[in-house]
Amino acid sequence: MQTSNRLVILLHLFLLLAACSKPPAGIRIDDAWVRASGVSSPMGETFSKPMTAAYLLITNDSHDTDRLLGAESPEARVVEIHQTVMQNDVASMQHMPSVEIPGGGTLKFEPGGYHLMLIDLQQPLAAGDEIEITLNFENAGPVTTTAIVND
């Protein structure tokens, strides 16, 4: 085999290996945490059913917009997407059927903004516990993350 053919083959192998080492484009979940149950919400709310809130960062590494359609966790009977809104200096939570994450963008779920409400908890959640939450996206499908419980 000639040297030029070997170089072409080596170059193709190198490019193939480089392509295989890149993570696939899609949805990433980082910094997931849950407020311990029994701890007051930032707005001092009390609830009739045991519930808490989860916070996280969603990054969309693809070029296309994706939509978070909902979430679930074995720790709660219901998980809903909520957004804290201010009206006349009064904060309230608004249920959101879905939220968009633009291609190449991020969406932060944080106290005072978007969050996941874990409603009707199966058991109390204490600081240091870890729970699984599965987020369901229109394009990426289900993405499961582990969230740490904090005070």
Short mmCIF file of C-alpha atoms in Angstrom, two decimals:
data_model
loop_
_atom_site.label_atom_id
_atom_site.label_comp_id
_atom_site.label_asym_id
_atom_site.label_seq_id
_atom_site.Cartn_x
_atom_site.Cartn_y
_atom_site.Cartn_z
CA MET A 1 0.00 0.00 0.00
CA GLN A 2 1.33 3.42 -0.86
CA THR A 3 2.10 6.00 1.81
CA SER A 4 -0.63 8.37 0.52
CA ASN A 5 -3.29 5.63 0.84
CA ARG A 6 -2.17 4.91 4.41
CA LEU A 7 -2.42 8.60 5.27
CA VAL A 8 -5.93 8.80 3.85
CA ILE A 9 -7.00 5.73 5.84
CA LEU A 10 -5.42 7.10 9.03
CA LEU A 11 -7.11 10.45 8.50
CA HIS A 12 -10.50 8.77 8.07
CA LEU A 13 -9.97 6.69 11.22
CA PHE A 14 -8.97 9.80 13.17
CA LEU A 15 -12.08 11.68 12.00
CA LEU A 16 -14.31 8.71 12.83
CA LEU A 17 -12.88 8.44 16.35
CA ALA A 18 -13.20 12.20 16.87
CA ALA A 19 -16.85 12.11 15.82
CA CYS A 20 -17.58 9.20 18.17
CA SER A 21 -16.04 10.98 21.16
CA LYS A 22 -18.38 14.00 21.01
CA PRO A 23 -21.39 13.84 23.33
CA PRO A 24 -24.67 13.73 21.44
CA ALA A 25 -26.54 17.01 21.12
CA GLY A 26 -29.64 17.16 23.23
CA ILE A 27 -30.88 18.03 26.68
CA ARG A 28 -28.65 18.19 29.78
CA ILE A 29 -29.86 18.60 33.35
CA ASP A 30 -27.48 20.12 35.91
CA ASP A 31 -27.57 21.36 39.52
CA ALA A 32 -30.81 19.53 40.40
CA TRP A 33 -31.92 19.98 43.99
CA VAL A 34 -35.11 19.68 46.01
CA ARG A 35 -36.20 21.64 49.05
CA ALA A 36 -36.61 19.37 52.10
CA SER A 37 -40.28 18.75 52.91
CA GLY A 38 -41.56 20.62 55.93
CA VAL A 39 -39.34 23.63 55.10
CA SER A 40 -41.26 26.80 54.26
CA SER A 41 -41.32 27.96 50.67
CA PRO A 42 -39.62 31.27 49.84
CA MET A 43 -43.09 32.86 50.01
CA GLY A 44 -43.89 31.31 53.44
CA GLU A 45 -46.67 29.13 52.02
CA THR A 46 -48.18 26.18 53.83
CA PHE A 47 -49.90 23.38 51.92
CA SER A 48 -52.67 20.90 52.78
CA LYS A 49 -50.81 18.00 51.11
CA PRO A 50 -47.15 17.17 51.65
CA MET A 51 -45.27 18.83 48.81
CA THR A 52 -42.03 20.52 47.92
CA ALA A 53 -40.27 22.17 45.00
CA ALA A 54 -37.43 21.05 42.73
CA TYR A 55 -34.96 23.34 40.99
CA LEU A 56 -32.48 22.64 38.18
CA LEU A 57 -30.79 23.94 35.06
CA ILE A 58 -31.89 22.66 31.65
CA THR A 59 -29.43 23.11 28.77
CA ASN A 60 -30.47 22.42 25.20
CA ASP A 61 -27.30 21.51 23.27
CA SER A 62 -29.20 20.92 20.03
CA HIS A 63 -29.93 23.57 17.41
CA ASP A 64 -33.69 23.02 17.68
CA THR A 65 -36.09 24.35 20.29
CA ASP A 66 -37.43 21.67 22.60
CA ARG A 67 -40.36 21.78 24.99
CA LEU A 68 -40.59 20.41 28.54
CA LEU A 69 -44.01 18.76 28.60
CA GLY A 70 -44.02 17.50 32.17
CA ALA A 71 -42.16 15.52 34.80
CA GLU A 72 -42.59 12.61 37.19
CA SER A 73 -40.90 11.15 40.24
CA PRO A 74 -41.48 7.99 42.26
CA GLU A 75 -41.40 10.27 45.33
CA ALA A 76 -44.55 12.21 44.41
CA ARG A 77 -47.99 11.33 43.10
CA VAL A 78 -47.96 14.43 40.87
CA VAL A 79 -45.19 16.66 39.48
CA GLU A 80 -46.20 19.96 37.86
CA ILE A 81 -44.31 22.76 36.14
CA HIS A 82 -44.93 26.07 37.91
CA GLN A 83 -43.80 29.66 37.56
CA THR A 84 -43.82 32.23 40.33
CA VAL A 85 -45.47 35.44 39.11
CA MET A 86 -45.83 38.84 40.78
CA GLN A 87 -49.12 40.76 40.51
CA ASN A 88 -49.75 43.89 42.57
CA ASP A 89 -46.76 43.05 44.82
CA VAL A 90 -48.22 39.61 45.54
CA ALA A 91 -46.34 36.47 44.50
CA SER A 92 -48.32 33.46 43.35
CA MET A 93 -47.63 30.20 41.55
CA GLN A 94 -49.01 29.62 38.09
CA HIS A 95 -49.25 26.11 36.61
CA MET A 96 -47.52 25.91 33.22
CA PRO A 97 -48.60 23.14 30.82
CA SER A 98 -45.15 23.27 29.15
CA VAL A 99 -42.10 25.50 28.71
CA GLU A 100 -39.73 26.00 25.76
CA ILE A 101 -35.96 25.66 25.87
CA PRO A 102 -34.48 27.34 22.78
CA GLY A 103 -31.84 25.56 20.73
CA GLY A 104 -28.43 26.37 22.20
CA GLY A 105 -30.12 27.92 25.24
CA THR A 106 -30.76 27.26 28.92
CA LEU A 107 -33.70 27.55 31.28
CA LYS A 108 -33.07 27.85 35.01
CA PHE A 109 -35.62 26.54 37.49
CA GLU A 110 -34.95 28.52 40.69
CA PRO A 111 -36.73 29.90 43.76
CA GLY A 112 -38.92 32.81 42.71
CA GLY A 113 -39.11 31.61 39.08
CA TYR A 114 -39.80 28.36 37.27
CA HIS A 115 -39.85 25.26 39.48
CA LEU A 116 -41.26 21.74 39.63
CA MET A 117 -43.87 21.14 42.32
CA LEU A 118 -43.71 17.63 43.78
CA ILE A 119 -47.23 17.13 45.11
CA ASP A 120 -48.51 14.47 47.51
CA LEU A 121 -45.11 13.13 48.54
CA GLN A 122 -44.83 9.41 49.29
CA GLN A 123 -42.65 10.14 52.36
CA PRO A 124 -40.91 13.13 53.97
CA LEU A 125 -37.73 14.29 52.24
CA ALA A 126 -34.78 15.19 54.49
CA ALA A 127 -31.56 17.02 53.69
CA GLY A 128 -29.06 14.65 52.12
CA ASP A 129 -31.67 12.38 50.51
CA GLU A 130 -31.46 11.83 46.76
CA ILE A 131 -34.48 11.40 44.49
CA GLU A 132 -34.98 10.70 40.81
CA ILE A 133 -36.95 13.05 38.60
CA THR A 134 -37.77 12.26 34.97
CA LEU A 135 -38.41 15.23 32.71
CA ASN A 136 -40.39 14.55 29.54
CA PHE A 137 -39.43 16.59 26.47
CA GLU A 138 -41.23 16.89 23.15
CA ASN A 139 -38.10 16.07 21.08
CA ALA A 140 -35.53 14.60 23.47
CA GLY A 141 -38.05 12.31 25.19
CA PRO A 142 -37.58 11.33 28.84
CA VAL A 143 -34.44 12.54 30.64
CA THR A 144 -33.87 11.29 34.20
CA THR A 145 -31.77 13.13 36.75
CA THR A 146 -30.91 12.71 40.42
CA ALA A 147 -31.72 15.63 42.71
CA ILE A 148 -30.17 16.23 46.12
CA VAL A 149 -32.50 17.29 48.94
CA ASN A 150 -31.37 20.53 50.69
CA ASP A 151 -32.76 22.57 53.59
#
